[in-house]
XYZ file of C-alpha atoms in Angstrom:
246
model
C 0.000 0.000 0.000
C 2.958 2.304 0.550
C 3.558 2.228 -3.205
C 0.176 3.932 -3.780
C 1.393 7.004 -1.889
C 4.810 6.854 -3.565
C 3.207 6.702 -7.019
C 1.021 9.699 -6.212
C 4.143 11.454 -4.951
C 5.833 11.031 -8.348
C 2.784 12.613 -9.984
C 3.080 15.630 -7.673
C 6.861 15.831 -8.145
C 6.400 15.913 -11.904
C 4.021 18.844 -11.623
C 6.435 20.652 -9.314
C 9.346 20.027 -11.695
C 7.450 21.638 -14.570
C 6.372 24.535 -12.337
C 10.019 25.317 -11.599
C 11.039 24.963 -15.279
C 8.401 27.199 -16.837
C 10.052 27.478 -20.228
C 9.494 23.742 -20.683
C 5.851 24.127 -19.642
C 4.760 26.629 -22.299
C 5.716 24.754 -25.450
C 4.512 21.425 -23.991
C 0.929 22.780 -23.831
C 0.561 23.163 -27.601
C -0.092 19.474 -28.489
C -2.742 19.204 -25.763
C -4.635 22.230 -27.057
C -4.738 20.766 -30.570
C -5.904 17.375 -29.262
C -8.564 19.030 -27.077
C -10.165 20.782 -30.035
C -10.346 17.515 -31.961
C -11.857 15.613 -29.029
C -14.417 18.263 -28.136
C -15.741 18.127 -31.703
C -15.822 14.306 -31.616
C -17.594 14.121 -28.235
C -20.216 16.694 -29.276
C -20.940 14.653 -32.415
C -21.242 11.426 -30.384
C -23.524 13.056 -27.792
C -25.719 14.500 -30.564
C -26.247 11.172 -32.345
C -26.052 8.672 -29.466
C -29.834 8.459 -29.102
C -30.306 7.706 -32.793
C -27.571 5.058 -32.761
C -29.032 3.267 -29.727
C -32.567 3.393 -31.169
C -31.272 1.927 -34.449
C -29.424 -0.851 -32.580
C -32.434 -1.832 -30.423
C -35.461 -2.148 -32.764
C -36.740 -5.090 -30.673
C -37.493 -2.704 -27.792
C -40.174 -0.943 -29.878
C -42.586 -3.757 -29.011
C -41.988 -3.660 -25.264
C -44.508 -2.199 -22.842
C -43.862 1.310 -21.538
C -41.613 2.446 -19.848
C -39.099 -0.351 -20.601
C -37.971 0.843 -24.063
C -37.061 4.225 -22.590
C -35.337 2.628 -19.584
C -33.226 0.320 -21.760
C -32.291 3.000 -24.270
C -31.552 5.561 -21.595
C -29.236 3.087 -19.893
C -27.510 2.287 -23.189
C -27.174 5.998 -23.999
C -25.301 6.537 -20.731
C -23.242 3.353 -21.151
C -22.193 4.306 -24.688
C -21.206 7.791 -23.573
C -19.185 6.348 -20.675
C -17.460 3.994 -23.115
C -16.625 6.926 -25.391
C -15.248 8.897 -22.443
C -13.155 5.872 -21.425
C -11.675 5.688 -24.917
C -11.284 9.472 -25.039
C -9.241 9.581 -21.821
C -6.902 6.830 -23.034
C -6.571 7.963 -26.635
C -6.356 11.661 -25.675
C -3.047 10.934 -23.982
C -1.863 8.798 -26.914
C -2.825 11.428 -29.491
C -1.321 14.276 -27.469
C 1.926 12.363 -27.028
C 1.982 11.546 -30.755
C 1.381 15.188 -31.733
C 3.931 16.460 -29.247
C 6.526 13.699 -29.455
C 9.527 16.016 -29.981
C 8.339 18.297 -27.131
C 7.789 15.481 -24.656
C 10.957 13.601 -25.579
C 12.922 16.779 -24.894
C 11.036 17.263 -21.623
C 11.760 13.684 -20.468
C 15.426 14.103 -21.425
C 15.705 17.279 -19.336
C 14.162 15.489 -16.339
C 16.689 12.657 -16.743
C 19.574 15.132 -16.984
C 18.286 16.897 -13.870
C 18.264 13.589 -11.964
C 21.656 12.408 -13.260
C 23.779 15.429 -14.255
C 26.285 14.529 -16.946
C 24.924 11.017 -17.316
C 22.144 9.751 -19.571
C 20.290 6.440 -19.208
C 21.878 3.601 -21.201
C 20.150 1.940 -24.112
C 19.460 2.830 -27.749
C 16.231 4.525 -28.687
C 13.572 2.400 -30.371
C 13.239 2.684 -34.122
C 10.349 4.723 -35.495
C 8.749 1.565 -36.900
C 8.951 -0.217 -33.537
C 7.392 2.801 -31.816
C 4.522 2.793 -34.321
C 3.940 -0.945 -33.817
C 3.917 -0.507 -30.043
C 1.440 2.364 -30.362
C -0.927 0.278 -32.507
C -0.660 -2.655 -30.078
C -1.493 -0.366 -27.162
C -4.582 1.043 -28.891
C -5.779 -2.496 -29.700
C -5.348 -3.506 -26.059
C -7.382 -0.474 -24.998
C -10.150 -1.356 -27.473
C -10.320 -4.925 -26.157
C -10.682 -3.665 -22.602
C -13.301 -1.135 -23.721
C -15.401 -3.873 -25.356
C -15.076 -6.138 -22.291
C -16.109 -3.369 -19.902
C -18.962 -2.326 -22.194
C -20.284 -5.900 -22.243
C -19.838 -6.274 -18.471
C -21.914 -3.124 -18.011
C -25.016 -5.172 -18.890
C -24.545 -7.453 -15.858
C -27.046 -6.393 -13.150
C -25.482 -4.742 -10.072
C -21.927 -5.626 -11.173
C -22.253 -3.384 -14.232
C -23.218 -0.421 -12.071
C -20.743 -0.945 -9.205
C -17.699 -3.084 -10.034
C -17.290 -2.150 -13.707
C -16.798 1.633 -13.144
C -14.138 0.915 -10.497
C -12.335 -1.573 -12.747
C -12.626 0.918 -15.607
C -10.827 3.629 -13.628
C -8.087 1.165 -12.656
C -7.611 0.025 -16.252
C -7.607 3.615 -17.504
C -5.014 4.583 -14.906
C -2.724 1.725 -15.919
C -2.989 2.574 -19.625
C -2.285 6.247 -18.925
C 0.885 5.359 -17.041
C 2.000 3.020 -19.822
C 1.519 5.737 -22.428
C 3.256 8.404 -20.358
C 6.204 6.262 -19.267
C 6.508 5.109 -22.885
C 8.228 8.418 -23.707
C 11.094 7.737 -21.295
C 11.154 3.982 -21.855
C 11.399 4.255 -25.634
C 14.417 6.528 -25.171
C 15.947 3.619 -23.254
C 15.219 1.177 -26.063
C 12.517 -0.689 -24.098
C 9.796 -2.221 -26.284
C 6.142 -2.504 -25.247
C 6.308 -6.078 -23.917
C 9.131 -5.208 -21.528
C 7.445 -1.936 -20.574
C 4.327 -3.815 -19.486
C 6.422 -6.323 -17.560
C 8.171 -3.543 -15.628
C 4.920 -1.740 -14.818
C 3.112 -4.921 -13.737
C 5.933 -5.633 -11.300
C 4.921 -2.435 -9.420
C 1.154 -2.304 -9.921
C 0.393 -0.329 -6.755
C 3.011 2.273 -7.685
C 1.458 2.535 -11.148
C -2.099 2.860 -9.795
C -1.001 5.459 -7.246
C 0.211 7.566 -10.171
C -2.408 6.632 -12.774
C -5.768 6.487 -10.975
C -5.741 10.106 -9.692
C -4.550 11.185 -13.142
C -7.356 9.228 -14.846
C -9.931 10.984 -12.669
C -8.666 14.514 -13.324
C -8.087 13.760 -17.023
C -11.873 13.407 -17.355
C -11.819 17.221 -17.406
C -10.145 18.041 -20.768
C -8.849 21.507 -19.855
C -7.223 20.111 -16.714
C -5.680 17.333 -18.805
C -3.931 19.920 -20.998
C -2.447 21.737 -18.002
C -1.297 18.557 -16.274
C 0.112 16.737 -19.308
C 3.646 18.260 -19.194
C 3.939 17.530 -15.473
C 2.533 14.040 -16.026
C 5.302 13.323 -18.559
C 7.903 14.641 -16.095
C 6.446 12.549 -13.278
C 6.256 9.481 -15.520
C 9.966 9.886 -16.256
C 10.640 9.743 -12.512
C 8.382 6.697 -12.237
C 10.318 5.057 -15.078
C 13.530 5.595 -13.161
C 11.895 4.075 -10.067
C 10.724 0.838 -11.737
C 14.167 0.476 -13.366
C 15.943 1.172 -10.049
C 17.748 4.215 -11.438
C 18.803 6.951 -8.978
C 16.281 9.713 -8.212
C 17.462 12.962 -6.702
């Protein structure tokens, strides 16, 4: 349980590091702003058409006695929106990191230099092709989890209690994987090994990722916290690899 507090501490330390290096903060906001605009448009479109999509997918409910068609479709409307928000939180980070890769790589490098002056972590950077493959694999993993959680949402009681909690935990883990991926790829660590390292310290990862997943539900907050999250994830990377932290 101590690792939960330590993981949260790395999140706070990352935000403090960015606050004391303000030049790094300004340019690192640009990718998040671009991603926010794209996601706001997408979410508005989904919210506008969600009722029509659910009604089209449930024609059998037209023959049910009132009020059950409305109850079912209202529940599915909410469930579909929650699923979209789940995907948005995960893919927002991935898209922002992709758009701002040079910015965030530079930010992670400066954090590493600050922790180990005159010494950089060993290991060659991953090739561009390997990074792309890892990114695709991560998105596919997120989609699988999204489908599983969406299906589990239909289970009475469990779908309304256990599934949201599991969803936050899964989202937090994926966020940490995406954020630490910046520092880990610089060390030449491919996705399979990244996941192995993070799973070895699950409580540390959840201590960092779950609070971040909750606040990332607010897009504007996500933009402001993204640079500090990358800095904190670099510290977390050093922790799971047993590298010195100042």
